[in-house]
CSV table of N, CA and C in Angstrom, one decimal:
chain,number,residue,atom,x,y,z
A,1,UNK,N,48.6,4.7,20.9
A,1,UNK,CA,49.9,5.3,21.4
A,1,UNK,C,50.9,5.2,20.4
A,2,UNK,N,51.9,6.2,20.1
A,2,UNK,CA,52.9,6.2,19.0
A,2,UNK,C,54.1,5.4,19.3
A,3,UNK,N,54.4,5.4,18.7
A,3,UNK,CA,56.1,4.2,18.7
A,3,UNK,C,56.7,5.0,19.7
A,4,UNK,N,57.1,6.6,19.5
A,4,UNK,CA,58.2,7.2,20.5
A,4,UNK,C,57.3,7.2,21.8
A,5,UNK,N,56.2,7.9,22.1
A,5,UNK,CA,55.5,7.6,23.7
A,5,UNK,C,55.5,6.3,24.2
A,6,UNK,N,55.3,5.4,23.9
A,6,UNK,CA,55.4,4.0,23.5
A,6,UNK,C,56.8,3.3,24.2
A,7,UNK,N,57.7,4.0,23.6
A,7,UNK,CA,59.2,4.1,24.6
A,7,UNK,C,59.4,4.4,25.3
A,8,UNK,N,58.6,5.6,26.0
A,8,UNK,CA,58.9,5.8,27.2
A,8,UNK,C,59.3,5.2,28.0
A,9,UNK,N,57.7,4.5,28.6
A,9,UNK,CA,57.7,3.2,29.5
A,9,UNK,C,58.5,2.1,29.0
A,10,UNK,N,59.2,1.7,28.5
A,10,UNK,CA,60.0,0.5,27.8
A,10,UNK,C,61.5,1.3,28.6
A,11,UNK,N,61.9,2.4,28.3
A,11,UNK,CA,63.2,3.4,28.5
A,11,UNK,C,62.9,3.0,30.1
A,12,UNK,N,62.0,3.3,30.8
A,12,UNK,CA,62.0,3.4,31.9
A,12,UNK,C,62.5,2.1,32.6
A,13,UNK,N,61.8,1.4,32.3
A,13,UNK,CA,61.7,-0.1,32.5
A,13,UNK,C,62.9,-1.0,32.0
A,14,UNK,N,63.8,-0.5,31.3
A,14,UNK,CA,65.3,-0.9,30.7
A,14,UNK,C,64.7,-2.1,30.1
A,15,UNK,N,63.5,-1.8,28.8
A,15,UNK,CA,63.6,-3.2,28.0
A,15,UNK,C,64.4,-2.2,26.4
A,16,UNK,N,64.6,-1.3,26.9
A,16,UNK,CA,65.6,-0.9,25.2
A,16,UNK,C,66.5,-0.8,25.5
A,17,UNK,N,67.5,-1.1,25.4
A,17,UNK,CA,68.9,-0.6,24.9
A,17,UNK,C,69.3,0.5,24.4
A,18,UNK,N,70.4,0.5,24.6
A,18,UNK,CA,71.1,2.2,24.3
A,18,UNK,C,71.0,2.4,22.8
A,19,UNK,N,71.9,1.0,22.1
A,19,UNK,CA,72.1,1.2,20.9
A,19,UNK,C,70.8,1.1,20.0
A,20,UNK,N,69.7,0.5,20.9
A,20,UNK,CA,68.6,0.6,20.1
A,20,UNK,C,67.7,2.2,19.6
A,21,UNK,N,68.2,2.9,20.6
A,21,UNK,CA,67.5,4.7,20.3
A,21,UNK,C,67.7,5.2,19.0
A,22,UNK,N,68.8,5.1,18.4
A,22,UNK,CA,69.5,6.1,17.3
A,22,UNK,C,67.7,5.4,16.4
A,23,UNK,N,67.9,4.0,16.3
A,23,UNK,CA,66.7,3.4,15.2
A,23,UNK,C,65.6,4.1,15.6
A,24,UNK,N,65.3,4.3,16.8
A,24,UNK,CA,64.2,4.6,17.3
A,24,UNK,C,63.6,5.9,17.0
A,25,UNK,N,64.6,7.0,17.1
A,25,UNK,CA,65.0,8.2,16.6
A,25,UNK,C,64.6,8.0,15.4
A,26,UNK,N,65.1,7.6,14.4
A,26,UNK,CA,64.8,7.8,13.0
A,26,UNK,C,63.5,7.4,12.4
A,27,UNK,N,62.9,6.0,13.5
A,27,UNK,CA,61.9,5.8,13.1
A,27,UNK,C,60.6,6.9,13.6
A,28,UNK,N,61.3,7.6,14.6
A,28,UNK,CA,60.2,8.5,15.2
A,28,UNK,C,59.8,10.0,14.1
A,29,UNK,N,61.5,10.3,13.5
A,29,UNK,CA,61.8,11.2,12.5
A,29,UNK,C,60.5,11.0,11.4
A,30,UNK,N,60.6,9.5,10.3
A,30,UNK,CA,59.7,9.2,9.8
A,30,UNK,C,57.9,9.5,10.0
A,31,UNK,N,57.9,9.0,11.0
A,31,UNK,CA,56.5,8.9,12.1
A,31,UNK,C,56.1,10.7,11.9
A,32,UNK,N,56.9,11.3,11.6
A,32,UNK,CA,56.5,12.7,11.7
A,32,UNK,C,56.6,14.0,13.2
A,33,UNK,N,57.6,13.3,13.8
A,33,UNK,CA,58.1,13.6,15.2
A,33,UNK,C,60.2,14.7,14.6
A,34,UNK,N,59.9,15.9,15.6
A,34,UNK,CA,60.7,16.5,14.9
A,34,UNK,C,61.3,17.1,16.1
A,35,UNK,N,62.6,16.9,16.6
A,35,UNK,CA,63.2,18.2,17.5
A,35,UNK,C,65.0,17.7,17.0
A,36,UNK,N,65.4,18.9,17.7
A,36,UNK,CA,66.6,18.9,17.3
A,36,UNK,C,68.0,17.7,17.8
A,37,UNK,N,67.6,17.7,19.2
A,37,UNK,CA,68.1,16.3,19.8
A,37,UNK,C,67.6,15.1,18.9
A,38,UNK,N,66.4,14.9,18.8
A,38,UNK,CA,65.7,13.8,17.9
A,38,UNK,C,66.7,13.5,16.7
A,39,UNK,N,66.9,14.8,15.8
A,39,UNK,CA,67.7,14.4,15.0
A,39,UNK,C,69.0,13.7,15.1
A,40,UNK,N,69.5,15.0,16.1
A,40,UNK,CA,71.1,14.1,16.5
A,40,UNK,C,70.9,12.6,17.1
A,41,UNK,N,70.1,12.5,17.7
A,41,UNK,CA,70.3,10.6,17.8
A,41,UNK,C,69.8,10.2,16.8
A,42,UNK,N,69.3,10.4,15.8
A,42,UNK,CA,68.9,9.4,14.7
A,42,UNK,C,69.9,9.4,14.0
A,43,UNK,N,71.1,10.2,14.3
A,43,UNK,CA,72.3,10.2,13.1
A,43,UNK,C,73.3,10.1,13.8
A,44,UNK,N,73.1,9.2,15.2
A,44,UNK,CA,74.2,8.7,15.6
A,44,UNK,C,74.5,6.9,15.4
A,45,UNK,N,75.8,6.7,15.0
A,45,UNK,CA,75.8,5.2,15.2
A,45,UNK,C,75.4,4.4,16.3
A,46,UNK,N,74.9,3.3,15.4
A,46,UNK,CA,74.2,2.4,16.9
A,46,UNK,C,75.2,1.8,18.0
A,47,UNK,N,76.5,1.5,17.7
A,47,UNK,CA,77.8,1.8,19.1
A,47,UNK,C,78.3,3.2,19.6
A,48,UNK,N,77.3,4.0,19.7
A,48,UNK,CA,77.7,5.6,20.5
A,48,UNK,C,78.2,5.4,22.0
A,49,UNK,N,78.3,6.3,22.0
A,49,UNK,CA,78.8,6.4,23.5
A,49,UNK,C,77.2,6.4,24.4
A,50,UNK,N,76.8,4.6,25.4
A,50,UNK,CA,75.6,4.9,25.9
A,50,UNK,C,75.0,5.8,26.7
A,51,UNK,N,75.8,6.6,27.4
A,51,UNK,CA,75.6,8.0,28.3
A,51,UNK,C,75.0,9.0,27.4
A,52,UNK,N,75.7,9.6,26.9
A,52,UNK,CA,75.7,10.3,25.2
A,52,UNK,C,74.1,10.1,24.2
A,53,UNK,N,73.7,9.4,24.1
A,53,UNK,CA,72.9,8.2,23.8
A,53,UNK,C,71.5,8.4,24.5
A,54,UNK,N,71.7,7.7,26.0
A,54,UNK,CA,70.7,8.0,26.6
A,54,UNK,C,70.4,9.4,27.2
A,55,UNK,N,70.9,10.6,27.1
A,55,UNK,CA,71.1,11.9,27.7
A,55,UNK,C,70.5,12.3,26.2
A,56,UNK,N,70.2,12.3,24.7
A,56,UNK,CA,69.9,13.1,23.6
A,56,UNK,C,68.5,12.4,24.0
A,57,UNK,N,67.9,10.7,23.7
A,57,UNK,CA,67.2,10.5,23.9
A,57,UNK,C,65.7,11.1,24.8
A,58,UNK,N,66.1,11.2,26.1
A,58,UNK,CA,65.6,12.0,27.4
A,58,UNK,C,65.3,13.3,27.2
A,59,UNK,N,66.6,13.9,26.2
A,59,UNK,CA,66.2,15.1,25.8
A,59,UNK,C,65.3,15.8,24.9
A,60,UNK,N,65.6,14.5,23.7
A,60,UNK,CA,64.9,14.8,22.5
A,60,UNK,C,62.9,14.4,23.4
A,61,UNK,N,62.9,13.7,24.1
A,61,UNK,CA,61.6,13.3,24.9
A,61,UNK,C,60.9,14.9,25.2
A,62,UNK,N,62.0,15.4,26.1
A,62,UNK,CA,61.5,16.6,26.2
A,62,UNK,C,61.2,17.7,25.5
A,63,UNK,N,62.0,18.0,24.7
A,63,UNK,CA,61.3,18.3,23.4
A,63,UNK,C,60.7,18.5,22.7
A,64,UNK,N,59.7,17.2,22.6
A,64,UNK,CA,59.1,16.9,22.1
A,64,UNK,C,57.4,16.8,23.0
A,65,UNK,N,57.2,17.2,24.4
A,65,UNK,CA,56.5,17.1,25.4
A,65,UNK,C,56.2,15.5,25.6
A,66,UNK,N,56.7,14.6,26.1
A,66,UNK,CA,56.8,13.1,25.9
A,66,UNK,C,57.1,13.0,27.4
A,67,UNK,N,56.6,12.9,28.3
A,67,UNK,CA,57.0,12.6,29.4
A,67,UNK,C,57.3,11.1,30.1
A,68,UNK,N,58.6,11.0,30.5
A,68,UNK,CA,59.2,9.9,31.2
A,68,UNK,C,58.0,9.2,32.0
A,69,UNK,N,57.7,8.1,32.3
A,69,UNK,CA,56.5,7.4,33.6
A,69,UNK,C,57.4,7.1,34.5
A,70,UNK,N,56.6,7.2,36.1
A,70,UNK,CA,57.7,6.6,37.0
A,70,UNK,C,58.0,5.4,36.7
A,71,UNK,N,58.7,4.7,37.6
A,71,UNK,CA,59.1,3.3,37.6
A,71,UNK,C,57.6,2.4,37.8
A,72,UNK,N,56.9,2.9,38.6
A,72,UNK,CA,55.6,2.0,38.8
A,72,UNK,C,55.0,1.6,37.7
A,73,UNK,N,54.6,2.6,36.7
A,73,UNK,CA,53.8,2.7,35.8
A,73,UNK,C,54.6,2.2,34.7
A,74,UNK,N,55.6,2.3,34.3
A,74,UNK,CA,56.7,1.2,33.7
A,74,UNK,C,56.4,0.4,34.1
A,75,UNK,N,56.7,-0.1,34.8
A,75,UNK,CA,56.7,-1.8,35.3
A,75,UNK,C,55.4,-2.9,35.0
A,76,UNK,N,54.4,-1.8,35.2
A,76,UNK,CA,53.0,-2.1,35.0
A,76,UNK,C,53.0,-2.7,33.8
A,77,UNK,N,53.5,-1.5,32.8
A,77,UNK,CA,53.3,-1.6,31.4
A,77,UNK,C,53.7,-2.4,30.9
A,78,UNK,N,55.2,-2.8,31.6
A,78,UNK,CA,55.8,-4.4,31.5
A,78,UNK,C,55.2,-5.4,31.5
A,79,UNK,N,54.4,-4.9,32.6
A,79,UNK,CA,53.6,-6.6,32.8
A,79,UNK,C,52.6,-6.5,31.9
A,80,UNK,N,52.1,-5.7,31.4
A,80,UNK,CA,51.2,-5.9,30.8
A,80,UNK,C,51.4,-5.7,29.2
A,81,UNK,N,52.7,-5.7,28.9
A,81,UNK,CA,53.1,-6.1,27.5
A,81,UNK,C,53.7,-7.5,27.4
A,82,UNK,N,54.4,-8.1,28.5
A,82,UNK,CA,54.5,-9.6,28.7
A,82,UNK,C,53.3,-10.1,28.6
A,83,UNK,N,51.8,-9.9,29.3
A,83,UNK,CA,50.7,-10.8,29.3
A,83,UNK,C,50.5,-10.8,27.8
A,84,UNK,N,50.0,-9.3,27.1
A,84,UNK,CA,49.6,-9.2,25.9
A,84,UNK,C,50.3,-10.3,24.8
A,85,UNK,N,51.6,-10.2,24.8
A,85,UNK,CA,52.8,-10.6,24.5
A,85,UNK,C,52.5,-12.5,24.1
A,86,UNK,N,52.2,-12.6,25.5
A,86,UNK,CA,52.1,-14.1,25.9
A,86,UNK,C,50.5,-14.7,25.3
A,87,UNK,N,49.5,-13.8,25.2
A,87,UNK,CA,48.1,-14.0,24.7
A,87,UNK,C,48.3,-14.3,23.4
A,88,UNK,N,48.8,-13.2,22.8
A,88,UNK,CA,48.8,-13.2,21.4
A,88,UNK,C,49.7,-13.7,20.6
A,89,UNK,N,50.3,-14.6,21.5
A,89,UNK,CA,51.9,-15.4,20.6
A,89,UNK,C,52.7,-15.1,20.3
A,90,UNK,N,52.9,-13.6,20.8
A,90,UNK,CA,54.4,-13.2,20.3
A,90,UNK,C,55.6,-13.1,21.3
A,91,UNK,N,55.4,-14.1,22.4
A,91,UNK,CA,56.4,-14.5,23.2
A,91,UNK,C,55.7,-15.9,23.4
A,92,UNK,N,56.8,-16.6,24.3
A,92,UNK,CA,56.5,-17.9,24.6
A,92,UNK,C,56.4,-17.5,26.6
A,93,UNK,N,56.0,-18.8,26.7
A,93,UNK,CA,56.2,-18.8,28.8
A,93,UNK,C,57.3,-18.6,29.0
A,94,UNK,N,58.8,-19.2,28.7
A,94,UNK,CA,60.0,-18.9,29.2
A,94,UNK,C,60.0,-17.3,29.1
A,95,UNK,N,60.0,-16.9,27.5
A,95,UNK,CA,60.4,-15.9,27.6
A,95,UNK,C,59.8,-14.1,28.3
A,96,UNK,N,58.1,-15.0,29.3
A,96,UNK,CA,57.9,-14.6,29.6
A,96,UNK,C,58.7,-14.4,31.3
A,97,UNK,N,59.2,-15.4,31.4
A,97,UNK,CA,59.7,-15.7,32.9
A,97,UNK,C,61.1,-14.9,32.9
A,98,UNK,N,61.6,-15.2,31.7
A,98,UNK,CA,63.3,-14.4,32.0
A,98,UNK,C,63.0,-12.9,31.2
A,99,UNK,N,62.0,-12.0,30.9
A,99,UNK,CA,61.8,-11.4,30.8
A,99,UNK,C,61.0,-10.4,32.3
A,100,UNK,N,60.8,-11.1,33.2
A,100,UNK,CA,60.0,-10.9,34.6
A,100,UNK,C,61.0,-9.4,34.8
A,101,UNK,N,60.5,-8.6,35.2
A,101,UNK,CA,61.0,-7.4,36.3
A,101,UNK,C,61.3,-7.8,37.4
A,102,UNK,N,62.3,-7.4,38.4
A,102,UNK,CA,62.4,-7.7,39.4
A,102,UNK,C,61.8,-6.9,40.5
A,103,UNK,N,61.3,-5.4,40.5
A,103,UNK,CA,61.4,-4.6,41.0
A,103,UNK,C,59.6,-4.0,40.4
A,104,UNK,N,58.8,-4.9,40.2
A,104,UNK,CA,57.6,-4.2,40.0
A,104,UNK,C,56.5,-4.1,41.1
A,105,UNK,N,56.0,-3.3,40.9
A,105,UNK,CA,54.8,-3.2,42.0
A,105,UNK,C,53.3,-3.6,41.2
A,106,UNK,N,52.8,-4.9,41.9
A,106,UNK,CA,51.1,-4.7,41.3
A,106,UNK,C,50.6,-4.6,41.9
A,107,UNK,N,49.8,-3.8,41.3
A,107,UNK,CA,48.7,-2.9,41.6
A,107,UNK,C,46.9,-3.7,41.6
A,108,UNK,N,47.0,-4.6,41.5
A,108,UNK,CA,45.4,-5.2,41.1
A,108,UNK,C,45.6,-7.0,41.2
A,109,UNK,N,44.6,-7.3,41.6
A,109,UNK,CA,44.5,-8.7,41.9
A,109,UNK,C,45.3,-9.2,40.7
A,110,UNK,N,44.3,-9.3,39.3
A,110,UNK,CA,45.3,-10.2,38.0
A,110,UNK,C,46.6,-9.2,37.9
A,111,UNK,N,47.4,-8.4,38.2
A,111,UNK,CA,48.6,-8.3,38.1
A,111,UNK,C,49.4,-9.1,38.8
A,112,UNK,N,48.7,-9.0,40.3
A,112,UNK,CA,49.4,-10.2,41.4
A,112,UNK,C,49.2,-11.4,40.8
A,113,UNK,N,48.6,-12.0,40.5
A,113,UNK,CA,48.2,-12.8,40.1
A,113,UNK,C,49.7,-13.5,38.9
A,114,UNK,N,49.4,-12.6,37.5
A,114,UNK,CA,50.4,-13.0,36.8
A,114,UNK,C,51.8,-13.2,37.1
A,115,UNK,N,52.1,-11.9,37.9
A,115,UNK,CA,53.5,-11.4,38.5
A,115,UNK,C,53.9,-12.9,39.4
A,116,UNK,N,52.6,-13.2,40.2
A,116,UNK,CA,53.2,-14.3,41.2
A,116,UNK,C,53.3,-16.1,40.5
A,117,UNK,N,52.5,-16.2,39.1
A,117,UNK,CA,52.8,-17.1,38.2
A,117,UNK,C,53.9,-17.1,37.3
A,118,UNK,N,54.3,-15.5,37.0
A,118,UNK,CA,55.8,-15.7,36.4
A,118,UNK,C,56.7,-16.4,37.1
A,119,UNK,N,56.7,-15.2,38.4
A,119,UNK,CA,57.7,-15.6,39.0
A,119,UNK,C,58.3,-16.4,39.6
A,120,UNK,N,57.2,-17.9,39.7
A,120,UNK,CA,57.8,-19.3,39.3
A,120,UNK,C,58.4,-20.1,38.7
A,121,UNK,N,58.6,-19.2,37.4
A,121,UNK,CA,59.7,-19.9,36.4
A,121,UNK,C,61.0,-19.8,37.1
A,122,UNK,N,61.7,-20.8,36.7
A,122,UNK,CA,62.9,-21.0,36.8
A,122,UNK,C,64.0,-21.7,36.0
A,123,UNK,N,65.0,-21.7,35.3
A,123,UNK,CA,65.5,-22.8,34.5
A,123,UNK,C,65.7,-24.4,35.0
A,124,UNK,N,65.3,-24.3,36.4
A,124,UNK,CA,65.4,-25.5,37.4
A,124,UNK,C,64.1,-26.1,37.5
A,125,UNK,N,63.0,-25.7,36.9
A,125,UNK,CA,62.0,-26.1,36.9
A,125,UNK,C,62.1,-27.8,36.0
A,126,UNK,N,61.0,-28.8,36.9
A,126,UNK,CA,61.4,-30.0,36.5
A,126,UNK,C,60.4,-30.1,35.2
A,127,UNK,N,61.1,-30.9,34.6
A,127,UNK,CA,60.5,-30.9,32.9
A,127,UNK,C,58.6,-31.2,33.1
A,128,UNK,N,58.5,-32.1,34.0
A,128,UNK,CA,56.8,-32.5,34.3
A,128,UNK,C,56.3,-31.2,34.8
A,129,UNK,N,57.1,-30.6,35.7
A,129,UNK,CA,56.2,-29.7,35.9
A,129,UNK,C,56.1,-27.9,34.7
A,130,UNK,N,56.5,-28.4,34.1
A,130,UNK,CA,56.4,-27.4,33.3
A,130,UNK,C,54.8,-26.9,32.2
A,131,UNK,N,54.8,-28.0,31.8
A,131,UNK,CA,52.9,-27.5,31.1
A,131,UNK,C,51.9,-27.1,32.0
A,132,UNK,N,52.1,-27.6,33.4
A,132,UNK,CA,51.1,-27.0,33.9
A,132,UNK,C,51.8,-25.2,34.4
A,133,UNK,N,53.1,-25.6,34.3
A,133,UNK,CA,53.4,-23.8,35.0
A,133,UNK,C,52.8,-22.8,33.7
A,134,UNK,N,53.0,-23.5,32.3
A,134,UNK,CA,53.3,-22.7,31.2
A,134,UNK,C,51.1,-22.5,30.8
A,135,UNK,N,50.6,-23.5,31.5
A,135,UNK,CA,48.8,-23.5,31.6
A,135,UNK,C,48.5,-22.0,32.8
A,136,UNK,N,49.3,-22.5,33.5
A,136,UNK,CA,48.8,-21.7,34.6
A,136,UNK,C,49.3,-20.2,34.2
A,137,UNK,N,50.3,-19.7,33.7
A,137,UNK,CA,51.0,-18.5,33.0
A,137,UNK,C,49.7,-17.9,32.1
A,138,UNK,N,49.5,-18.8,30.8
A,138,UNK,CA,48.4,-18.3,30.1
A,138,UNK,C,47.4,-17.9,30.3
A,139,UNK,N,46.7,-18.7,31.5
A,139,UNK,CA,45.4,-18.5,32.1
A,139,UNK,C,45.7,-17.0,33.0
A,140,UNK,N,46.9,-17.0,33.8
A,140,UNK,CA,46.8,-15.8,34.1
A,140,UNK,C,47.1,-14.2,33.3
A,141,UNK,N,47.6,-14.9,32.3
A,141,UNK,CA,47.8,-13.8,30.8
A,141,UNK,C,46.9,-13.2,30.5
A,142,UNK,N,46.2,-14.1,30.3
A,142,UNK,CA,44.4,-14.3,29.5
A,142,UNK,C,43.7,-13.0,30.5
A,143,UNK,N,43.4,-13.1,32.0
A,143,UNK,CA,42.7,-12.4,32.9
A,143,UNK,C,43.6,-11.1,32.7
A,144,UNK,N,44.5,-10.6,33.1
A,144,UNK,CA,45.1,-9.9,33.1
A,144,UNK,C,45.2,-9.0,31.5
A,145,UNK,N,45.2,-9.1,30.5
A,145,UNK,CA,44.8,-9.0,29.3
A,145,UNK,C,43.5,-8.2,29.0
A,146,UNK,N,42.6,-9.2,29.8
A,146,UNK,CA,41.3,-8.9,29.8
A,146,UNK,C,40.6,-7.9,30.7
A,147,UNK,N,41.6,-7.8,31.6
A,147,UNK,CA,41.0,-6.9,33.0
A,147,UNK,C,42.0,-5.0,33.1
A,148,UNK,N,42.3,-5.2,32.2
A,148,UNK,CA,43.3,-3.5,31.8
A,148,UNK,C,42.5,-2.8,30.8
A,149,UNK,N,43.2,-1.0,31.2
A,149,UNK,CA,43.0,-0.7,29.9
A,149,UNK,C,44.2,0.3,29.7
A,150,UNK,N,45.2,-0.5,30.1
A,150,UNK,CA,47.0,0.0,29.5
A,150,UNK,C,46.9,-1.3,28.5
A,151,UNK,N,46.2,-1.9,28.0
A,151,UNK,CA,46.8,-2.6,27.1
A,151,UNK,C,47.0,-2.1,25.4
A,152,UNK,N,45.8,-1.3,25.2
A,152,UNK,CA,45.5,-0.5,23.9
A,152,UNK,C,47.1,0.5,23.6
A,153,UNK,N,47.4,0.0,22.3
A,153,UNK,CA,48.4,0.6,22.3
A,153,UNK,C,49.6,0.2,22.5
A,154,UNK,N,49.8,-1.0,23.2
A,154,UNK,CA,51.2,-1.3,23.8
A,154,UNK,C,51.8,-2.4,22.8
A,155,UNK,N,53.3,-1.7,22.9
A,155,UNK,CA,54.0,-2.9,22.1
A,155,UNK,C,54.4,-3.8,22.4
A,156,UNK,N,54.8,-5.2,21.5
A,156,UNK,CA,55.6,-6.0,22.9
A,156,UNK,C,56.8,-6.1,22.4
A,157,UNK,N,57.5,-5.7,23.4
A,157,UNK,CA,59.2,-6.0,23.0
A,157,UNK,C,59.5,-7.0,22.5
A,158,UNK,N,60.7,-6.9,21.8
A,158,UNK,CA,61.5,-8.1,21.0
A,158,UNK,C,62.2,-8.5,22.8
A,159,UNK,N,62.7,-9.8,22.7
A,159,UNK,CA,63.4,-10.9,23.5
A,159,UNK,C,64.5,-9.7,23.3
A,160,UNK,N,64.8,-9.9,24.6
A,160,UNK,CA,66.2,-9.6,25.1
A,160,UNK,C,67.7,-11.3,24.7
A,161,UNK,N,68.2,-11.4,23.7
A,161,UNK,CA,69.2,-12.3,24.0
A,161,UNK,C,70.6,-11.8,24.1
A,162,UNK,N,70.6,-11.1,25.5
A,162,UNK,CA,72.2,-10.4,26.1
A,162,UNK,C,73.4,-11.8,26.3
C-alpha cells in the first residue's frame, strides 16, 4: 500500500494532523502521484488554514481515485497499526494505551482481545502492576499481528505529543 492510500485510514481515524498534509502532499508529489489539488496542498504552509487544508486534501484523494474508508475500517487499521507498532518496537505499551481509539468497533476475537488489554491502561495504573499489563499487551499484539491480513502495508504512526 502507498504512503498517500495509506492515509486514508490514518485521515479517517484522526491520527494526522492538518498541518501534517501539505508534507504529505509533497511526499505523494515525489512518490509519482499527480492532481491538481495535490499540488496546491503540497505548496501550502504547514500553519494553513485547517479547514482549507483538510477540504484540498479529500479533494486531491478524489482525484486521484483514493477512496476515504469508513470509520470501522479506520479504526481497525488503527488497531492494527498499534499491534504491528507494538510487535515490532516502534511504539512502547504506554504509547500504545494513550494512543487507544475511543470509538472502535472489533471485529474478531484478537481484536477484542487487544482492544480490551489496551484499554486497561491508565496513567493510574499501580507501578507493580504494570509488567504484567505491558506482558499481557504484547502477547495480545503478537496474536493479533499474526491473525490479520490488513497488516501488509501498514504504517505506524509517529506518537501523537499534543
Amino acid at each position: 500500500m502507498d504512503r498517500l492510500q495509506d492515509s486514508a485510514w490514518q485521515y479517517v481515524a484522526e491520527v494526522l494532523r492538518p498541518e501534517d498534509l501539505p508534507m504529505l502532499a509533497a511526499h505523494a508529489l515525489v512518490d509519482g502521484h499527480d492532481s491538481p489539488a495535490l499540488r496546491e496542498l503540497a505548496g501550502l504552509p504547514r500553519r494553513s488554514d485547517a479547514t482549507e487544508v483538510r477540504e484540498l486534501y479529500v479533494q486531491a484523494l478524489s482525484e486521484l481515485d483514493v477512496a476515504l474508508p469508513d470509520e470501522e475500517t479506520a479504526g481497525r487499521r488503527l488497531l492494527m497499526s498499534l499491534a504491528f507498532g507494538l510487535v515490532h518496537g516502534a511504539l512502547i505499551p504506554k504509547e500504545v494505551g494513550d494512543g487507544l481509539p475511543t470509538t472502535v468497533t472489533a471485529r474478531t476475537q484478537e481484536e477484542t482481545q487487544f482492544l480490551s488489554v489496551a484499554a486497561e491502561y491508565s496513567e493510574w495504573i499501580e507501578p507493580d502492576d504494570l509488567p504484567a499489563w505491558e506482558r499481557e499487551l504484547q502477547a495480545a499484539a503478537k496474536l493479533l499481528a499474526a491473525s490479520t491480513d490488513l497488516g501488509p502495508g501498514i504504517r505506524v504512526p509517529a506518537p501523537r505529543h499534543d
